[in-house]
Amino acid sequence: LHHEGLNRNKYRRDHIPVWLQQMDHFTAFGGDDTVLFPGFEKFTSGSLNDAMKNGYQRPPHPFFERCEDLKAKQKRLEEGFAQRLLGLKRGLLEYLPEELAARKQKKNIQSFNDLLTTLHHALSDEGGEELAKSIRAKFTAALIDEFQDTDPIQYAIFRTIFHAPESILFLIGDPKQAIYGFRGADIFSYLEAARHAETRYTLGENWRTNPDLITAVNSVFTGMEYPFLYEEIPFYPAVPAKGGGPESLKLEGEPKEPLQLWFIDADTLAKPGKPIAKARAREVISRAVAAEISRLLGPGTVFVGDRPLRPNDIAVLARKNAETILIQKALSELNIPSVLYSLGNLFDSYEALEVERMLSSLVDVQDEKLLRGALATAMIGITGEELEHLIENESAWEQWIVRFNTYHSLWKERGFVVMFRHFLSELRVLPRVMSLPDGERRATNILHLLEVLHQASVERTSGMAGLVRWLSAQRNPKTPRLEEHQLRLESDEKAVKILTVHKSKGLEYPVVFSPFLWDGSRLSERAGPFTFHDDQEGMRLTVDLGSPEREKNVVAAERELLAENLRLLYVGLTRAKSRCYLVWGRIKDCETSAPAYLLHGPRSGGVEDAVAITGERVATLDHDDMVGELTMIQRRSRGTMRLAEIPLDAGRHFSPPQRQEQQLRRRKYSGIIDCSWQVTSFSALLSGSAFRGKRPDRDAICRSVDGTNRVIEEVSAGDDPAGVFAFPRGIRAGSCLHGILEHFDFQEEDVSFLQKMVADKLKEYGFEHMWEGAVCRMIRNVVSTPLDEHRKDLRLASISWRDRLNELEFYFPLRLITSKKLQDLFARFGGFKPATDFSEHLERLYFGQVKGFVKGFIDMVFRFEGRFYLVDWKSNFLGNRVDDYDEAGLAVVMNQEFYILQYHLYALALDQYLRARIKGYDYEEHFGGVYYIFLRGVDPARGSRYGIYRDKPAGELIAALSDNLLDRTKVQ
């Protein structure tokens, strides 16, 4: 059982019985054919040979050879399975894009990326050159900014289109600022474009940064032969603009070194000789940054030019959202106002948890545990002691129960948003949370949650409990996060900006802290799949799922990661205008970070394996070694960089400067307000007030007006109303009928289609289903009755959908007019029907001087045999019989309700519309006339003399209205 020559450390006596038992079980029952039990290798000849002491040989037995052979075969089988799995993964990656494209095409949908790939394929396929020529014909030159963020498809598109002698392509970009690889940007596409460029231009002067800070940043990057790892991305030292850049930051009246390099002494914060843990480093750095900001903002301490430094002059840049939260917390503890430009999600906020607790208590108001949880939230603000006293005080506790029952009833009867707003107002939630250190952030989140939950309650209609379940599901970290639920920005007035380096790109601030740019450049999961650009495939983006060249490809991938970290460092250092803070030190796992390479890496060569070389070198440096090398860089900066240990003193609480009281005086307005300028309409001219609405006019119950302009409520005598005459009256009824006629195809012969549309519209406007038959008959009457007794073929049923325009909105510029001027025009050019005396009736219309614009909606314009007609639907109730809607009755209504003025304004608008669109337009030839259709009175059995008012305004009157009303200076 235990040969005396065996190494006892490798073959312990107490383990051998267990291995034997496992082997007995394995040989008796088999088990998984692809997996050997742990310890099986102890029975192989190779393992036994390795475990023998010097001078001994393993016991000879065929069993050990068989085990060795079985283990070798099992290893080959595992390798085969691994290769098969890799093949399946590769097949999946090839299948997914093709299948996704096919499904999108089937559903007729596409994304922004699809637009790019479709255009790329079109340019590459047959006819692509013709497509490129047609694009070049429209755009001789193209200028593309931020081109370092391009990708291979975008570059291929632009190169294909503009690769011609007659076209010009300008590509503007800075490869040192290519930091959006996670969004698909590909720096190697930019480098390829740069290689193909015929001419290159470089901006050498820097106008945005203080000259001393430019010198300091130059000194950091000029110490390396390849500061960005790739020869194609050189660093050219910037030159300060001749006119000078931003002013220096003055501390106590004197300009100081603009680049502050803080060094963390790990020996004082960790065990001797050990690096400081990342979590500890972030904590120390956050406190130090907050303390320094507090010092800079102290009264009379720091000036930018002639003015004191303000909180909104300062920005803190981070790599991760968690780091931005740490900074905001540290600033909040010192009472320093800050604003977080975060990609965090609303449902990850503490306010989402509190709102869920509050809503849960409202769903089940009988559960006192839920009520206690709601009261303990910061929104309501009941402390533990207060809650204990409340529970003991039955009367006070009952008041809270009653209050939450009221909220429950409000939610149930009037909806979520009404309840929540009442809750916020009654309990003064927003003032309470605003008094907290991060109150503005909390208030912003609460109001954002109000909007999101209101939208969810409207869209989901799943009741109170359903809304709480939805909120709970959104708070689950595994739920996919939507972009519209990102945290909103609280007010950034007079507050320190906290944002990620990615969000800071393109921005600049007088003072910038870049304290967290020391992340390592090792792959986080070296055993899993990873991407890299294959130099054997023209730097094509490649996924390594487990290739034989994995180790070589890992080196390339980590080199790319270090290169991107270096570009992030560059962006972080160049956001400052006057002063920048950088933090570095012996921090755990940061031996391969951008500062490690830039400040301590190989000065020349070694870029192919820069991550490994830098990591090995930095790991051997102690505190004195690192400080010594940093001191050399400081000397190279010629007094523009300051190296110092990170300050560990606690910061002082910040007190905003007190505003001097000013005696406010009101200013006297001496100008003249032109009250005549309005956006008016037919309705506004009747009422004397400007029209503010955006919806077309709708018909109320028709009024009969006597000579004194008094409303007469009489209607014709007759039977009680029935059918469409009994259909409800008023604006809502008019809107419902207008909606049906607007969307109904007059040539639709399927009766069920009209029935469904009418049923839907009745339900939409709150009318009972009982009116469906009457309304359907009315619609069929309207479309089948001839519009003119002399033209039996002119029916709405003859008008196709393409020959009509619904709800044609118009605006036209209006000269200064008065009601008297309008009256004179109609008196001179009237020529109305004998049954009307509109010019005299118009004298009763009075409005003051009006100019500006006239707007309105024409219910419908249709074309028939080359002429254009306008239609206005009227749902007015004139009586209980068709006879009440004869020509004489309609003429009276048209006159008294000023509808004649209305359709002349409509005709003028349509005349201008057609004049601008029809070549050789002539009013008499192309304008057919006006139809005002009183829907309740149309009956095909009675003919076109009932329910239909028709007219064609005199051409000379339309011309006179055009000359006197239209402001030609504003007509396009």
Coordinates of N, CA, C and O in Angstrom, one line a residue, residues 713-835:
E713 N -83.0 80.1 -28.4 CA -82.9 78.6 -28.3 C -83.9 77.8 -29.0 O -84.0 76.6 -28.9
E714 N -84.8 78.5 -29.9 CA -85.9 77.8 -30.5 C -85.3 76.9 -31.7 O -84.3 77.3 -32.3
V715 N -86.0 75.8 -31.9 CA -85.7 75.0 -33.1 C -87.1 74.7 -33.7 O -88.1 75.0 -33.1
S716 N -87.1 74.1 -34.9 CA -88.3 73.9 -35.6 C -89.2 72.9 -34.8 O -88.7 72.0 -34.1
A717 N -90.5 73.2 -34.9 CA -91.4 72.3 -34.2 C -91.4 70.9 -34.9 O -91.1 70.9 -36.1
G718 N -91.7 69.9 -34.3 CA -91.8 68.6 -34.9 C -91.7 67.5 -33.9 O -91.9 67.7 -32.7
D719 N -91.5 66.3 -34.3 CA -91.4 65.2 -33.4 C -90.2 65.3 -32.6 O -89.2 66.0 -32.9
D720 N -90.1 64.4 -31.6 CA -88.9 64.3 -30.8 C -87.8 63.8 -31.7 O -88.0 63.1 -32.6
P721 N -86.6 64.3 -31.4 CA -85.5 63.9 -32.3 C -85.3 62.4 -32.3 O -85.4 61.8 -31.3
A722 N -84.9 61.9 -33.4 CA -84.6 60.5 -33.6 C -83.4 60.4 -34.5 O -83.0 61.3 -35.3
G723 N -82.7 59.2 -34.5 CA -81.6 58.9 -35.3 C -80.5 59.9 -35.1 O -80.1 60.2 -33.9
V724 N -79.9 60.4 -36.2 CA -78.7 61.3 -36.0 C -79.1 62.6 -35.4 O -78.3 63.4 -34.9
F725 N -80.4 63.0 -35.6 CA -80.9 64.3 -34.9 C -80.8 64.2 -33.4 O -80.7 65.2 -32.7
A726 N -80.9 63.0 -32.9 CA -80.8 62.8 -31.4 C -79.4 62.6 -30.9 O -79.2 62.6 -29.7
F727 N -78.5 62.5 -31.9 CA -77.1 62.3 -31.5 C -76.6 63.5 -30.6 O -77.0 64.7 -30.9
P728 N -75.9 63.3 -29.6 CA -75.5 64.4 -28.7 C -74.9 65.6 -29.4 O -74.3 65.4 -30.5
R729 N -75.0 66.8 -28.9 CA -74.5 68.0 -29.5 C -73.3 68.5 -28.8 O -73.1 68.1 -27.7
G730 N -72.7 69.5 -29.4 CA -71.6 70.1 -28.7 C -70.2 69.8 -29.4 O -70.1 69.1 -30.4
I731 N -69.2 70.4 -28.7 CA -67.8 70.3 -29.3 C -67.3 68.9 -29.4 O -66.7 68.4 -30.4
R732 N -67.6 68.1 -28.3 CA -67.1 66.7 -28.3 C -67.7 65.9 -29.4 O -67.0 65.1 -30.1
A733 N -69.0 66.1 -29.6 CA -69.7 65.4 -30.7 C -69.1 65.8 -32.1 O -68.9 64.9 -32.9
G734 N -68.9 67.1 -32.2 CA -68.3 67.5 -33.5 C -66.9 67.0 -33.7 O -66.6 66.6 -34.9
S735 N -66.1 66.9 -32.7 CA -64.8 66.3 -32.9 C -64.8 64.9 -33.2 O -64.0 64.4 -34.0
C736 N -65.8 64.1 -32.7 CA -65.9 62.7 -33.0 C -66.3 62.5 -34.4 O -65.7 61.7 -35.1
L737 N -67.3 63.3 -34.9 CA -67.7 63.1 -36.3 C -66.6 63.6 -37.3 O -66.4 63.0 -38.3
H738 N -65.9 64.7 -36.9 CA -64.8 65.1 -37.8 C -63.8 64.0 -37.9 O -63.2 63.8 -38.9
G739 N -63.5 63.4 -36.7 CA -62.4 62.3 -36.7 C -62.8 61.2 -37.6 O -61.9 60.6 -38.3
I740 N -64.1 60.8 -37.6 CA -64.5 59.7 -38.5 C -64.3 60.1 -40.0 O -63.7 59.3 -40.8
L741 N -64.8 61.3 -40.3 CA -64.7 61.7 -41.7 C -63.3 61.9 -42.2 O -63.0 61.7 -43.4
E742 N -62.4 62.3 -41.3 CA -61.0 62.5 -41.6 C -60.3 61.2 -42.0 O -59.5 61.2 -42.9
H743 N -60.7 60.1 -41.3 CA -59.9 58.9 -41.5 C -60.7 57.9 -42.4 O -60.1 56.8 -42.7
F744 N -61.9 58.2 -42.8 CA -62.7 57.2 -43.5 C -62.4 57.4 -45.0 O -62.4 58.5 -45.6
D745 N -62.1 56.3 -45.7 CA -62.0 56.3 -47.2 C -63.3 56.2 -47.8 O -64.1 55.3 -47.7
F746 N -63.7 57.3 -48.5 CA -65.0 57.4 -49.1 C -65.4 56.3 -50.1 O -66.5 56.0 -50.3
Q747 N -64.3 55.7 -50.6 CA -64.6 54.6 -51.6 C -64.6 53.2 -51.0 O -64.6 52.3 -51.7
E748 N -64.5 53.2 -49.7 CA -64.5 51.9 -49.0 C -65.9 51.3 -49.1 O -66.9 51.9 -48.6
E749 N -66.0 50.1 -49.6 CA -67.3 49.4 -49.8 C -67.6 48.4 -48.7 O -68.7 48.0 -48.6
D750 N -66.6 48.1 -47.9 CA -66.7 47.1 -46.8 C -67.5 47.8 -45.7 O -66.9 48.7 -45.0
V751 N -68.7 47.4 -45.4 CA -69.5 48.0 -44.4 C -68.9 47.8 -43.0 O -69.0 48.7 -42.2
S752 N -68.3 46.6 -42.8 CA -67.7 46.3 -41.5 C -66.6 47.3 -41.1 O -66.4 47.6 -40.0
F753 N -65.9 47.7 -42.2 CA -64.8 48.7 -41.9 C -65.3 50.0 -41.3 O -64.8 50.5 -40.3
L754 N -66.4 50.5 -41.9 CA -67.0 51.7 -41.4 C -67.6 51.5 -40.0 O -67.4 52.3 -39.1
Q755 N -68.2 50.3 -39.8 CA -68.8 50.0 -38.5 C -67.7 50.0 -37.4 O -67.9 50.5 -36.3
K756 N -66.6 49.4 -37.7 CA -65.5 49.3 -36.7 C -64.9 50.7 -36.4 O -64.6 51.0 -35.2
M757 N -64.7 51.5 -37.5 CA -64.2 52.8 -37.3 C -65.1 53.7 -36.4 O -64.7 54.3 -35.5
V758 N -66.4 53.6 -36.7 CA -67.4 54.4 -35.9 C -67.4 53.9 -34.5 O -67.4 54.7 -33.5
A759 N -67.4 52.6 -34.3 CA -67.4 52.1 -32.9 C -66.2 52.5 -32.1 O -66.3 52.9 -31.0
D760 N -65.0 52.5 -32.8 CA -63.8 52.9 -32.1 C -63.8 54.4 -31.8 O -63.4 54.8 -30.7
K761 N -64.3 55.2 -32.7 CA -64.3 56.7 -32.4 C -65.3 57.0 -31.3 O -65.1 57.9 -30.5
L762 N -66.5 56.3 -31.3 CA -67.5 56.6 -30.3 C -66.9 56.3 -28.9 O -67.1 57.0 -27.9
K763 N -66.2 55.1 -28.9 CA -65.5 54.8 -27.6 C -64.5 55.7 -27.2 O -64.3 56.1 -26.0
E764 N -63.7 56.2 -28.2 CA -62.6 57.2 -27.9 C -63.1 58.5 -27.3 O -62.5 59.0 -26.5
Y765 N -64.3 58.9 -27.8 CA -64.8 60.2 -27.4 C -65.9 60.0 -26.3 O -66.5 61.0 -25.9
G766 N -66.0 58.8 -25.8 CA -66.9 58.6 -24.6 C -68.4 58.5 -24.9 O -69.2 58.8 -24.0
F767 N -68.8 58.1 -26.1 CA -70.2 58.0 -26.5 C -70.6 56.5 -26.4 O -69.8 55.6 -26.7
E768 N -71.8 56.2 -26.2 CA -72.3 54.9 -26.0 C -72.4 54.2 -27.4 O -72.6 54.8 -28.4
H769 N -72.3 52.9 -27.3 CA -72.4 52.0 -28.5 C -73.7 52.2 -29.3 O -73.7 51.9 -30.5
M770 N -74.7 52.6 -28.6 CA -76.1 52.7 -29.2 C -76.1 53.6 -30.4 O -77.0 53.5 -31.3
W771 N -75.2 54.6 -30.6 CA -75.2 55.5 -31.6 C -74.5 55.0 -32.9 O -74.5 55.7 -33.9
E772 N -74.0 53.8 -32.9 CA -73.2 53.3 -34.0 C -74.1 53.3 -35.3 O -73.6 53.7 -36.3
G773 N -75.3 52.8 -35.2 CA -76.1 52.6 -36.4 C -76.5 54.0 -37.0 O -76.4 54.2 -38.2
A774 N -76.9 55.0 -36.2 CA -77.2 56.3 -36.7 C -76.1 57.0 -37.3 O -76.2 57.6 -38.4
V775 N -74.9 56.9 -36.7 CA -73.7 57.6 -37.2 C -73.3 56.9 -38.5 O -72.9 57.6 -39.5
C776 N -73.3 55.6 -38.6 CA -73.0 54.9 -39.9 C -73.9 55.3 -41.0 O -73.4 55.6 -42.1
R777 N -75.2 55.4 -40.7 CA -76.1 55.8 -41.8 C -75.8 57.3 -42.2 O -75.9 57.6 -43.4
M778 N -75.5 58.1 -41.3 CA -75.2 59.5 -41.6 C -74.0 59.6 -42.5 O -74.0 60.3 -43.5
I779 N -72.9 58.8 -42.2 CA -71.7 58.8 -43.0 C -72.0 58.4 -44.4 O -71.6 58.9 -45.4
R780 N -72.8 57.3 -44.5 CA -73.2 56.8 -45.9 C -74.0 57.8 -46.6 O -73.9 57.9 -47.9
N781 N -74.9 58.5 -46.0 CA -75.7 59.5 -46.6 C -74.8 60.6 -47.2 O -75.0 61.1 -48.3
V782 N -73.8 61.0 -46.4 CA -73.0 62.2 -46.8 C -72.1 61.8 -48.0 O -72.0 62.6 -48.9
V783 N -71.6 60.6 -48.0 CA -70.7 60.2 -49.1 C -71.4 59.9 -50.4 O -70.9 60.0 -51.5
S784 N -72.7 59.5 -50.3 CA -73.5 59.1 -51.5 C -74.3 60.1 -52.1 O -74.8 60.0 -53.2
T785 N -74.6 61.3 -51.4 CA -75.4 62.3 -51.9 C -74.6 63.2 -52.8 O -73.5 63.6 -52.5
P786 N -75.2 63.5 -54.0 CA -74.5 64.5 -54.9 C -74.3 65.8 -54.3 O -75.2 66.3 -53.6
L787 N -73.1 66.4 -54.5 CA -72.8 67.7 -53.9 C -73.5 68.9 -54.6 O -73.6 70.0 -54.1
D788 N -73.8 68.6 -55.9 CA -74.5 69.6 -56.7 C -75.6 69.0 -57.5 O -75.4 68.0 -58.2
E789 N -76.7 69.6 -57.5 CA -77.9 69.0 -58.2 C -77.6 69.0 -59.7 O -78.3 68.2 -60.5
H790 N -76.7 69.8 -60.3 CA -76.4 69.9 -61.7 C -75.3 68.9 -62.1 O -75.0 68.8 -63.2
R791 N -74.7 68.3 -61.0 CA -73.6 67.4 -61.3 C -73.8 66.1 -60.5 O -73.3 66.0 -59.4
K792 N -74.6 65.2 -61.0 CA -75.0 64.0 -60.2 C -73.8 63.1 -60.0 O -73.8 62.3 -59.0
D793 N -72.7 63.3 -60.8 CA -71.5 62.4 -60.6 C -70.6 63.0 -59.6 O -69.6 62.3 -59.2
L794 N -70.8 64.2 -59.1 CA -69.9 64.8 -58.1 C -70.4 64.4 -56.7 O -71.2 65.1 -56.1
R795 N -69.9 63.3 -56.3 CA -70.2 62.7 -54.9 C -68.9 62.5 -54.2 O -67.8 62.2 -54.8
L796 N -68.9 62.5 -52.9 CA -67.7 62.2 -52.1 C -67.3 60.8 -52.4 O -66.1 60.5 -52.3
A797 N -68.2 59.9 -52.7 CA -67.9 58.5 -52.9 C -67.0 58.4 -54.2 O -66.4 57.3 -54.4
S798 N -67.0 59.4 -55.0 CA -66.2 59.4 -56.2 C -64.7 59.9 -56.0 O -63.9 59.8 -56.9
I799 N -64.5 60.4 -54.8 CA -63.2 61.0 -54.5 C -62.3 59.9 -53.9 O -62.6 59.3 -52.8
S800 N -61.1 59.7 -54.5 CA -60.2 58.7 -54.0 C -59.3 59.3 -52.9 O -59.3 60.5 -52.7
W801 N -58.7 58.5 -52.2 CA -57.9 58.9 -51.0 C -56.7 59.9 -51.5 O -56.4 60.8 -50.9
R802 N -56.2 59.6 -52.7 CA -55.1 60.4 -53.2 C -55.5 61.7 -53.7 O -54.7 62.6 -54.0
D803 N -56.8 61.9 -53.9 CA -57.3 63.2 -54.4 C -57.9 64.0 -53.3 O -58.7 65.0 -53.6
R804 N -57.5 63.8 -52.1 CA -58.0 64.6 -51.0 C -56.9 64.9 -50.0 O -56.0 64.2 -49.8
L805 N -57.0 66.1 -49.3 CA -56.1 66.5 -48.2 C -57.0 66.7 -47.0 O -58.0 67.5 -47.1
N806 N -56.7 66.1 -45.9 CA -57.5 66.3 -44.6 C -56.8 67.3 -43.7 O -55.6 67.2 -43.6
E807 N -57.6 68.1 -43.0 CA -57.1 69.0 -42.0 C -55.9 69.8 -42.5 O -54.8 69.8 -41.9
L808 N -56.1 70.4 -43.7 CA -55.0 71.2 -44.3 C -54.8 72.5 -43.4 O -55.6 73.4 -43.4
E809 N -53.6 72.5 -42.7 CA -53.3 73.7 -41.9 C -52.7 74.8 -42.7 O -51.9 74.5 -43.6
F810 N -53.0 76.0 -42.4 CA -52.4 77.1 -43.2 C -52.0 78.3 -42.2 O -52.6 78.5 -41.2
Y811 N -51.0 79.0 -42.7 CA -50.6 80.3 -42.1 C -50.5 81.2 -43.2 O -49.9 80.9 -44.3
F812 N -50.9 82.5 -43.1 CA -50.5 83.5 -44.0 C -50.3 84.8 -43.3 O -51.0 85.1 -42.3
P813 N -49.3 85.6 -43.7 CA -49.0 86.8 -43.0 C -50.0 87.9 -43.3 O -50.6 88.0 -44.4
L814 N -50.4 88.6 -42.3 CA -51.5 89.5 -42.3 C -51.1 90.9 -42.1 O -50.3 91.3 -41.2
R815 N -51.6 91.8 -43.1 CA -51.4 93.2 -42.9 C -52.2 93.7 -41.8 O -53.1 93.1 -41.3
L816 N -52.0 95.0 -41.4 CA -52.8 95.6 -40.4 C -54.2 95.8 -41.0 O -54.4 96.5 -42.0
I817 N -55.2 95.2 -40.3 CA -56.6 95.4 -40.8 C -57.4 95.7 -39.6 O -57.1 95.5 -38.4
T818 N -58.6 96.2 -39.9 CA -59.7 96.5 -38.9 C -61.0 95.9 -39.4 O -61.1 95.5 -40.6
S819 N -61.9 95.7 -38.5 CA -63.2 95.2 -38.9 C -63.9 96.1 -40.0 O -64.5 95.6 -40.9
K820 N -63.6 97.4 -39.9 CA -64.2 98.3 -40.9 C -63.7 98.1 -42.3 O -64.4 98.1 -43.3
K821 N -62.4 97.9 -42.3 CA -61.7 97.6 -43.6 C -62.3 96.3 -44.2 O -62.5 96.3 -45.4
L822 N -62.5 95.3 -43.4 CA -63.0 94.1 -43.9 C -64.5 94.3 -44.4 O -64.9 93.7 -45.4
Q823 N -65.2 95.0 -43.7 CA -66.6 95.3 -44.1 C -66.7 96.0 -45.4 O -67.5 95.7 -46.3
D824 N -65.8 97.0 -45.6 CA -65.7 97.7 -46.9 C -65.4 96.8 -48.1 O -66.0 96.9 -49.2
L825 N -64.5 95.9 -47.9 CA -64.2 95.0 -49.0 C -65.3 94.1 -49.3 O -65.6 93.9 -50.5
F826 N -66.1 93.6 -48.4 CA -67.2 92.7 -48.7 C -68.4 93.5 -49.3 O -69.1 93.0 -50.1
A827 N -68.5 94.8 -48.9 CA -69.5 95.6 -49.4 C -69.3 95.9 -50.9 O -70.2 96.0 -51.7
R828 N -68.0 96.1 -51.3 CA -67.6 96.5 -52.6 C -67.6 95.3 -53.6 O -68.0 95.4 -54.7
F829 N -67.2 94.2 -53.1 CA -67.0 93.0 -54.0 C -67.9 91.8 -53.6 O -67.6 90.7 -54.0
G830 N -69.0 92.1 -52.9 CA -69.8 91.0 -52.4 C -70.4 90.1 -53.4 O -69.8 89.1 -53.8
G831 N -71.6 90.4 -53.9 CA -72.2 89.5 -54.9 C -72.6 88.2 -54.3 O -72.5 87.2 -54.9
F832 N -73.2 88.3 -53.0 CA -73.6 87.0 -52.4 C -75.0 86.6 -52.8 O -75.7 87.3 -53.6
K833 N -75.4 85.4 -52.4 CA -76.6 84.9 -52.8 C -77.8 85.8 -52.3 O -77.7 86.5 -51.3
P834 N -78.9 85.8 -53.0 CA -80.0 86.8 -52.7 C -80.5 86.5 -51.3 O -81.0 87.4 -50.6
A835 N -80.4 85.3 -50.8 CA -81.0 84.9 -49.5 C -80.2 85.5 -48.4 O -80.6 85.4 -47.2

